[in-house]
């Protein structure tokens, strides 16, 4: 069940939901939220730190995936009226970059929560662009105390 009534694309609110701040923000839209899944969006621009030769580089894709997980956690806390905790990538089990998107192409990223226990979250992530799979990942994120 989607607990989000409409897409959130307010940059200020998105930044409030994640620990990263400009110019290091790699998510700009919350499209779907439920306990077991989040769908985010991001459109890299020419001024993005991870853009080189009009391409959004692998490191940017990985950071975007991690921030998508952070957005899931941040929105959970927002719904409880609590400040979002800081989290870290604990491990990347798989990071498969199939294609680098170009500038101004919107990425749509689906994060499926596989397990969440004691501040450790195991997720499966898929990044698409124009309905084409750009990247896949499995990550473990850890909340700071």
Coordinates of N, CA, C and O in Angstrom, one line a residue:
X1 N 0.8 -1.2 0.0 CA 0.0 0.0 0.0 C 0.9 1.2 0.0 O 1.8 1.4 0.8
X2 N 0.7 2.1 -1.0 CA 1.4 3.4 -1.0 C 0.9 4.4 0.0 O -0.3 4.8 0.0
X3 N 1.7 4.7 1.0 CA 1.4 5.6 2.1 C 1.6 7.1 1.7 O 1.4 8.0 2.5
X4 N 2.0 7.3 0.4 CA 2.3 8.6 -0.1 C 1.1 9.1 -0.9 O 0.7 8.4 -1.9
X5 N 0.5 10.2 -0.6 CA -0.7 10.6 -1.4 C -0.3 11.2 -2.8 O -1.1 11.0 -3.7
X6 N 0.8 11.9 -2.8 CA 1.2 12.4 -4.1 C 2.8 12.5 -4.1 O 3.4 12.5 -3.0
X7 N 3.3 12.6 -5.3 CA 4.8 12.7 -5.4 C 5.3 13.9 -4.7 O 4.7 15.0 -4.8
X8 N 6.4 13.8 -3.9 CA 7.0 14.9 -3.3 C 8.3 15.3 -4.1 O 9.2 14.5 -4.3
X9 N 8.2 16.5 -4.6 CA 9.4 17.0 -5.4 C 9.9 18.3 -4.9 O 10.7 19.0 -5.6
X10 N 9.5 18.7 -3.7 CA 10.0 19.9 -3.0 C 11.4 19.7 -2.5 O 11.6 18.9 -1.6
X11 N 12.4 20.4 -3.2 CA 13.8 20.2 -2.9 C 14.1 20.4 -1.4 O 14.9 19.6 -0.8
X12 N 13.5 21.4 -0.8 CA 13.7 21.7 0.7 C 13.3 20.5 1.5 O 14.0 20.1 2.4
X13 N 12.1 20.0 1.2 CA 11.6 18.9 2.0 C 12.4 17.6 1.8 O 12.8 16.9 2.8
X14 N 12.8 17.3 0.6 CA 13.6 16.2 0.3 C 14.9 16.3 1.1 O 15.4 15.3 1.7
X15 N 15.6 17.5 1.1 CA 16.8 17.7 1.8 C 16.6 17.5 3.3 O 17.5 17.1 4.0
X16 N 15.4 17.8 3.8 CA 15.1 17.6 5.2 C 15.0 16.1 5.6 O 15.2 15.7 6.7
X17 N 14.7 15.3 4.6 CA 14.4 13.9 4.8 C 15.7 13.0 4.8 O 15.7 11.9 5.1
X18 N 16.8 13.6 4.2 CA 18.0 12.8 4.1 C 19.1 13.6 4.8 O 19.1 14.8 4.9
X19 N 20.2 12.9 5.2 CA 21.3 13.6 5.9 C 22.2 14.5 4.9 O 22.8 15.4 5.4
X20 N 22.2 14.1 3.7 CA 23.1 14.9 2.7 C 22.5 16.2 2.4 O 21.3 16.4 2.4
X21 N 23.3 17.2 2.1 CA 22.9 18.5 1.7 C 23.6 18.9 0.4 O 24.5 18.3 0.0
X22 N 23.0 19.9 -0.3 CA 23.5 20.4 -1.5 C 25.0 20.8 -1.3 O 25.3 21.3 -0.3
X23 N 25.8 20.5 -2.3 CA 25.6 20.0 -3.6 C 25.6 18.5 -3.7 O 25.8 17.9 -4.8
X24 N 25.5 17.8 -2.6 CA 25.7 16.3 -2.6 C 24.3 15.6 -2.5 O 24.3 14.4 -2.1
X25 N 23.3 16.2 -2.9 CA 21.9 15.6 -2.9 C 21.7 14.9 -4.3 O 21.8 15.5 -5.3
X26 N 21.5 13.6 -4.2 CA 21.3 12.8 -5.5 C 19.9 12.1 -5.6 O 19.8 11.1 -6.3
X27 N 19.0 12.7 -4.9 CA 17.5 12.4 -5.1 C 16.8 13.7 -5.1 O 17.1 14.6 -4.4
X28 N 15.8 13.7 -6.0 CA 15.0 15.0 -6.0 C 13.5 14.7 -6.0 O 12.7 15.7 -6.2
X29 N 13.1 13.5 -5.9 CA 11.7 13.1 -5.9 C 11.4 11.9 -5.1 O 12.1 10.9 -5.2
X30 N 10.3 11.9 -4.4 CA 9.8 10.7 -3.7 C 8.4 10.4 -4.4 O 7.5 11.2 -4.3
X31 N 8.4 9.3 -5.1 CA 7.3 8.9 -5.9 C 6.3 7.9 -5.2 O 5.1 8.0 -5.3
X32 N 6.9 7.0 -4.5 CA 6.1 5.9 -3.8 C 6.8 5.6 -2.5 O 8.0 5.6 -2.4
X33 N 6.0 5.4 -1.4 CA 6.5 5.0 -0.1 C 5.6 4.0 0.5 O 4.4 4.2 0.6
X34 N 6.1 2.9 0.9 CA 5.4 1.9 1.7 C 6.5 1.3 2.7 O 7.7 1.6 2.5
X35 N 6.1 0.5 3.6 CA 7.0 -0.1 4.5 C 8.1 -1.0 3.8 O 9.2 -1.0 4.2
X36 N 7.7 -1.6 2.8 CA 8.6 -2.6 2.1 C 9.2 -2.0 0.8 O 10.0 -2.7 0.1
X37 N 8.8 -0.8 0.4 CA 9.3 -0.3 -0.9 C 9.3 1.2 -1.0 O 8.4 1.9 -0.4
X38 N 10.3 1.8 -1.7 CA 10.3 3.2 -2.0 C 10.7 3.4 -3.5 O 11.5 2.6 -4.0
X39 N 10.1 4.3 -4.1 CA 10.4 4.7 -5.5 C 10.8 6.1 -5.5 O 10.0 7.0 -5.0
X40 N 12.0 6.4 -6.0 CA 12.5 7.8 -6.0 C 12.8 8.2 -7.4 O 12.9 7.4 -8.3
X41 N 13.0 9.5 -7.6 CA 13.5 10.0 -8.9 C 14.6 10.9 -8.7 O 14.8 11.5 -7.7
X42 N 15.4 11.1 -9.8 CA 16.5 12.0 -9.8 C 16.9 12.3 -11.2 O 17.0 11.4 -12.1
X43 N 17.1 13.6 -11.5 CA 17.5 14.1 -12.8 C 18.9 14.8 -12.6 O 18.9 15.9 -12.1
X44 N 20.0 14.1 -13.0 CA 21.3 14.8 -12.9 C 21.4 16.0 -13.9 O 20.9 15.9 -15.0
X45 N 22.0 17.0 -13.5 CA 22.3 18.2 -14.3 C 23.8 18.4 -14.6 O 24.6 17.7 -14.0
X46 N 24.1 19.2 -15.5 CA 25.5 19.5 -15.9 C 26.3 19.9 -14.7 O 27.5 19.6 -14.7
X47 N 25.8 20.5 -13.7 CA 26.5 21.0 -12.5 C 26.7 20.0 -11.5 O 27.4 20.2 -10.5
X48 N 26.1 18.8 -11.7 CA 26.2 17.7 -10.7 C 27.7 17.3 -10.5 O 28.4 17.1 -11.5
X49 N 28.1 17.0 -9.2 CA 29.4 16.6 -8.9 C 29.9 15.3 -9.6 O 31.1 15.1 -9.8
X50 N 28.9 14.4 -10.0 CA 29.2 13.2 -10.5 C 29.0 13.1 -12.1 O 29.0 12.0 -12.6
X51 N 28.9 14.3 -12.7 CA 28.7 14.3 -14.1 C 30.0 14.6 -14.8 O 30.8 15.5 -14.4
X52 N 30.4 13.8 -15.8 CA 31.6 13.9 -16.6 C 31.2 13.6 -18.0 O 30.6 12.6 -18.3
X53 N 31.6 14.5 -18.9 CA 31.3 14.3 -20.4 C 29.8 14.0 -20.6 O 29.5 13.1 -21.4
X54 N 29.0 14.8 -19.9 CA 27.5 14.6 -20.1 C 26.9 13.3 -19.6 O 25.8 13.0 -19.8
X55 N 27.7 12.5 -18.9 CA 27.3 11.2 -18.3 C 27.3 11.3 -16.8 O 28.2 11.9 -16.2
X56 N 26.3 10.7 -16.2 CA 26.2 10.6 -14.7 C 27.0 9.3 -14.4 O 26.6 8.2 -14.8
X57 N 28.1 9.5 -13.7 CA 29.1 8.4 -13.5 C 28.6 7.4 -12.5 O 27.7 7.6 -11.7
X58 N 29.3 6.2 -12.5 CA 29.0 5.1 -11.6 C 28.9 5.5 -10.1 O 28.0 5.1 -9.4
X59 N 29.9 6.3 -9.7 CA 29.9 6.7 -8.2 C 28.6 7.5 -7.9 O 28.0 7.3 -6.8
X60 N 28.1 8.3 -8.9 CA 26.9 9.0 -8.7 C 25.7 8.1 -8.6 O 24.8 8.3 -7.8
X61 N 25.7 7.0 -9.4 CA 24.6 6.1 -9.4 C 24.5 5.3 -8.1 O 23.5 5.2 -7.5
X62 N 25.7 5.0 -7.6 CA 25.8 4.3 -6.3 C 25.3 5.2 -5.1 O 24.5 4.8 -4.3
X63 N 25.8 6.4 -5.2 CA 25.3 7.4 -4.2 C 23.8 7.7 -4.3 O 23.1 7.7 -3.2
X64 N 23.3 7.7 -5.5 CA 21.9 7.9 -5.7 C 21.1 6.7 -5.1 O 20.1 6.9 -4.4
X65 N 21.6 5.5 -5.3 CA 20.9 4.3 -4.7 C 20.9 4.4 -3.2 O 19.9 4.2 -2.5
X66 N 22.1 4.8 -2.6 CA 22.2 4.9 -1.1 C 21.2 6.0 -0.6 O 20.6 5.8 0.4
X67 N 21.2 7.1 -1.3 CA 20.3 8.2 -0.8 C 18.8 7.8 -1.0 O 18.0 8.3 -0.2
X68 N 18.5 6.9 -1.9 CA 17.1 6.5 -2.1 C 16.7 5.7 -0.8 O 15.6 5.8 -0.3
X69 N 17.7 4.9 -0.3 CA 17.4 4.1 0.9 C 17.3 5.1 2.1 O 16.3 5.0 2.9
X70 N 18.1 6.1 2.1 CA 18.0 7.1 3.2 C 16.7 7.9 3.1 O 16.1 8.2 4.1
X71 N 16.2 8.1 1.9 CA 14.9 8.8 1.8 C 13.8 7.9 2.3 O 12.9 8.4 2.9
X72 N 13.9 6.6 2.1 CA 12.9 5.7 2.7 C 12.9 5.8 4.3 O 11.8 6.0 4.9
X73 N 14.1 5.8 4.8 CA 14.2 5.9 6.3 C 13.7 7.3 6.8 O 13.0 7.4 7.7
X74 N 14.2 8.3 6.1 CA 13.8 9.7 6.4 C 12.3 9.9 6.4 O 11.8 10.6 7.3
X75 N 11.7 9.4 5.4 CA 10.2 9.6 5.3 C 9.5 8.8 6.4 O 8.5 9.3 7.0
X76 N 10.0 7.6 6.8 CA 9.4 6.9 7.9 C 9.4 7.7 9.2 O 8.5 7.8 9.9
X77 N 10.6 8.3 9.4 CA 10.7 9.2 10.6 C 9.9 10.4 10.5 O 9.3 10.9 11.5
X78 N 9.8 11.0 9.3 CA 8.9 12.2 9.1 C 7.5 11.9 9.4 O 6.8 12.7 10.1
X79 N 7.0 10.7 9.1 CA 5.6 10.3 9.4 C 5.4 10.2 10.9 O 4.3 10.3 11.4
X80 N 6.5 9.9 11.6 CA 6.4 9.8 13.1 C 6.7 11.1 13.8 O 6.8 11.2 15.0
X81 N 6.9 12.2 13.0 CA 7.3 13.5 13.5 C 8.6 13.4 14.3 O 8.8 14.1 15.3
X82 N 9.6 12.6 13.8 CA 10.9 12.5 14.5 C 11.9 12.9 13.4 O 11.8 12.7 12.2
X83 N 13.1 13.5 13.9 CA 14.2 13.8 13.0 C 14.8 12.5 12.4 O 14.9 11.5 13.0
X84 N 15.1 12.6 11.1 CA 15.7 11.5 10.4 C 17.1 11.2 10.9 O 17.9 12.1 11.1
X85 N 17.4 10.0 11.2 CA 18.8 9.6 11.6 C 19.8 9.6 10.5 O 19.4 9.5 9.3
X86 N 21.0 9.7 10.8 CA 22.1 9.5 9.8 C 22.4 8.0 9.6 O 22.3 7.2 10.5
X87 N 22.6 7.7 8.4 CA 22.9 6.3 8.0 C 24.1 6.2 7.2 O 24.6 7.2 6.6
X88 N 24.6 5.0 7.1 CA 25.8 4.7 6.3 C 25.6 3.5 5.5 O 24.8 2.6 5.8
X89 N 26.4 3.4 4.4 CA 26.4 2.1 3.6 C 27.3 1.2 4.4 O 28.4 1.4 4.7
X90 N 26.7 0.1 4.9 CA 27.4 -0.9 5.6 C 28.2 -1.9 4.7 O 29.3 -2.3 5.0
X91 N 27.5 -2.2 3.6 CA 28.1 -3.2 2.6 C 27.4 -3.1 1.3 O 26.2 -2.8 1.3
X92 N 28.1 -3.3 0.2 CA 27.5 -3.4 -1.1 C 27.8 -4.8 -1.5 O 29.0 -5.2 -1.8
X93 N 26.8 -5.6 -1.6 CA 26.9 -7.0 -2.0 C 27.1 -7.1 -3.5 O 27.8 -7.9 -4.1
X94 N 26.3 -6.2 -4.2 CA 26.3 -6.3 -5.7 C 26.1 -4.8 -6.1 O 25.3 -4.1 -5.6
X95 N 26.9 -4.4 -7.1 CA 26.7 -3.1 -7.8 C 26.9 -3.4 -9.3 O 28.1 -3.6 -9.7
X96 N 25.9 -3.4 -10.0 CA 26.0 -3.7 -11.4 C 25.5 -2.5 -12.2 O 24.4 -2.1 -12.1
X97 N 26.5 -1.8 -12.9 CA 26.2 -0.6 -13.7 C 26.1 -1.1 -15.1 O 27.1 -1.5 -15.7
X98 N 24.9 -1.1 -15.7 CA 24.7 -1.5 -17.1 C 25.0 -0.4 -18.1 O 25.4 -0.7 -19.2
X99 N 24.6 0.8 -17.7 CA 24.7 1.9 -18.7 C 24.7 3.2 -17.8 O 24.0 3.3 -16.8
X100 N 25.5 4.2 -18.3 CA 25.5 5.5 -17.6 C 24.5 6.4 -18.3 O 24.5 6.6 -19.5
X101 N 23.6 7.0 -17.5 CA 22.6 7.9 -18.0 C 23.3 9.2 -18.4 O 24.3 9.6 -17.9
X102 N 22.6 9.9 -19.3 CA 23.2 11.2 -19.7 C 22.5 12.3 -18.9 O 21.5 12.1 -18.2
X103 N 23.0 13.5 -18.9 CA 22.5 14.6 -18.2 C 21.0 14.9 -18.6 O 20.7 14.6 -19.8
X104 N 20.2 15.3 -17.7 CA 18.8 15.7 -17.9 C 17.9 14.5 -18.2 O 16.8 14.7 -18.6
X105 N 18.4 13.2 -18.0 CA 17.5 12.1 -18.1 C 17.1 11.7 -16.7 O 17.9 11.6 -15.8
X106 N 15.8 11.5 -16.5 CA 15.3 11.2 -15.2 C 15.5 9.7 -14.8 O 15.2 8.8 -15.6
X107 N 16.1 9.5 -13.7 CA 16.3 8.1 -13.2 C 15.1 7.8 -12.3 O 14.7 8.7 -11.5
X108 N 14.5 6.6 -12.4 CA 13.5 6.1 -11.5 C 14.1 4.9 -10.8 O 14.5 4.0 -11.4
X109 N 14.1 5.0 -9.5 CA 14.8 4.0 -8.7 C 13.8 3.3 -7.7 O 13.1 4.0 -7.0
X110 N 13.8 2.0 -7.8 CA 12.9 1.2 -6.9 C 13.8 0.5 -5.9 O 14.7 -0.3 -6.2
X111 N 13.5 0.7 -4.6 CA 14.2 0.1 -3.5 C 13.3 -0.9 -2.8 O 12.2 -0.4 -2.4
X112 N 13.6 -2.1 -2.8 CA 12.8 -3.1 -2.1 C 13.5 -3.5 -0.8 O 14.7 -3.9 -0.8
X113 N 12.8 -3.3 0.3 CA 13.4 -3.6 1.6 C 13.2 -5.2 1.8 O 12.1 -5.7 1.8
X114 N 14.4 -5.8 1.9 CA 14.4 -7.3 2.1 C 14.3 -7.6 3.6 O 13.5 -8.5 4.0
X115 N 15.1 -6.9 4.4 CA 15.1 -7.1 5.9 C 15.4 -5.8 6.6 O 16.2 -5.1 6.1
X116 N 14.8 -5.6 7.7 CA 15.1 -4.4 8.5 C 15.1 -4.8 10.0 O 14.0 -5.2 10.5
X117 N 16.2 -4.8 10.6 CA 16.3 -5.2 12.0 C 17.4 -4.4 12.8 O 18.5 -4.3 12.2
X118 N 17.0 -3.8 13.9 CA 18.0 -3.1 14.8 C 18.8 -2.1 14.0 O 20.0 -2.0 14.2
X119 N 18.2 -1.3 13.1 CA 18.9 -0.2 12.4 C 19.7 -0.7 11.2 O 20.4 0.1 10.6
X120 N 19.7 -2.0 10.9 CA 20.4 -2.5 9.7 C 19.3 -2.9 8.7 O 18.3 -3.6 9.0
X121 N 19.4 -2.3 7.5 CA 18.5 -2.6 6.4 C 19.2 -3.2 5.2 O 20.2 -2.7 4.7
X122 N 18.6 -4.3 4.8 CA 19.1 -5.0 3.6 C 18.2 -4.7 2.5 O 16.9 -5.0 2.6
X123 N 18.6 -4.2 1.3 CA 17.8 -3.8 0.2 C 18.3 -4.3 -1.1 O 19.4 -4.6 -1.3
X124 N 17.3 -4.4 -2.0 CA 17.6 -4.7 -3.4 C 17.1 -3.4 -4.2 O 16.1 -2.9 -3.9
X125 N 18.0 -2.9 -5.1 CA 17.7 -1.6 -5.8 C 17.9 -1.8 -7.3 O 18.8 -2.5 -7.8
X126 N 16.9 -1.2 -8.0 CA 17.0 -1.1 -9.5 C 16.8 0.3 -9.9 O 15.8 1.0 -9.5
X127 N 17.7 0.8 -10.8 CA 17.6 2.1 -11.4 C 17.2 2.0 -12.8 O 17.9 1.2 -13.6
X128 N 16.2 2.7 -13.2 CA 15.8 2.6 -14.7 C 15.8 4.1 -15.2 O 15.7 5.0 -14.5
X129 N 15.9 4.2 -16.5 CA 15.8 5.4 -17.2 C 15.1 5.1 -18.5 O 15.6 4.3 -19.3
X130 N 14.0 5.8 -18.8 CA 13.2 5.6 -20.0 C 12.8 4.1 -20.1 O 13.0 3.5 -21.2
X131 N 12.5 3.5 -19.0 CA 12.1 2.0 -18.9 C 13.2 1.1 -19.2 O 13.0 -0.1 -19.4
X132 N 14.4 1.5 -19.2 CA 15.6 0.7 -19.5 C 16.4 0.6 -18.1 O 16.6 1.6 -17.5
X133 N 16.8 -0.7 -17.8 CA 17.5 -0.9 -16.5 C 19.0 -0.3 -16.7 O 19.7 -0.7 -17.6
X134 N 19.3 0.6 -15.8 CA 20.7 1.2 -15.9 C 21.6 0.6 -14.8 O 22.8 0.5 -15.1
X135 N 21.1 0.2 -13.7 CA 21.9 -0.3 -12.6 C 21.0 -1.2 -11.6 O 19.8 -1.0 -11.5
X136 N 21.7 -2.1 -11.0 CA 21.1 -3.0 -10.0 C 22.1 -3.0 -8.8 O 23.3 -2.9 -9.0
X137 N 21.6 -3.2 -7.6 CA 22.4 -3.2 -6.4 C 21.7 -4.0 -5.3 O 20.5 -4.0 -5.2
X138 N 22.6 -4.5 -4.4 CA 22.1 -5.0 -3.1 C 23.0 -4.4 -2.1 O 24.2 -4.4 -2.2
X139 N 22.4 -3.7 -1.2 CA 23.2 -2.9 -0.1 C 22.6 -3.3 1.2 O 21.5 -3.6 1.4
X140 N 23.5 -3.0 2.2 CA 23.2 -3.1 3.6 C 23.5 -1.7 4.1 O 24.6 -1.2 4.0
X141 N 22.5 -1.0 4.7 CA 22.7 0.3 5.3 C 22.5 0.1 6.8 O 21.8 -0.7 7.3
X142 N 23.2 1.0 7.5 CA 23.3 1.0 9.0 C 23.0 2.4 9.5 O 23.6 3.3 9.1
X143 N 22.1 2.5 10.5 CA 21.8 3.7 11.1 C 22.8 4.0 12.2 O 23.2 3.1 13.0
X144 N 23.2 5.3 12.3 CA 24.2 5.7 13.4 C 23.4 5.8 14.7 O 22.2 6.0 14.7
X145 N 24.1 5.6 15.8 CA 23.4 5.7 17.1 C 23.4 7.1 17.6 O 24.2 7.9 17.3

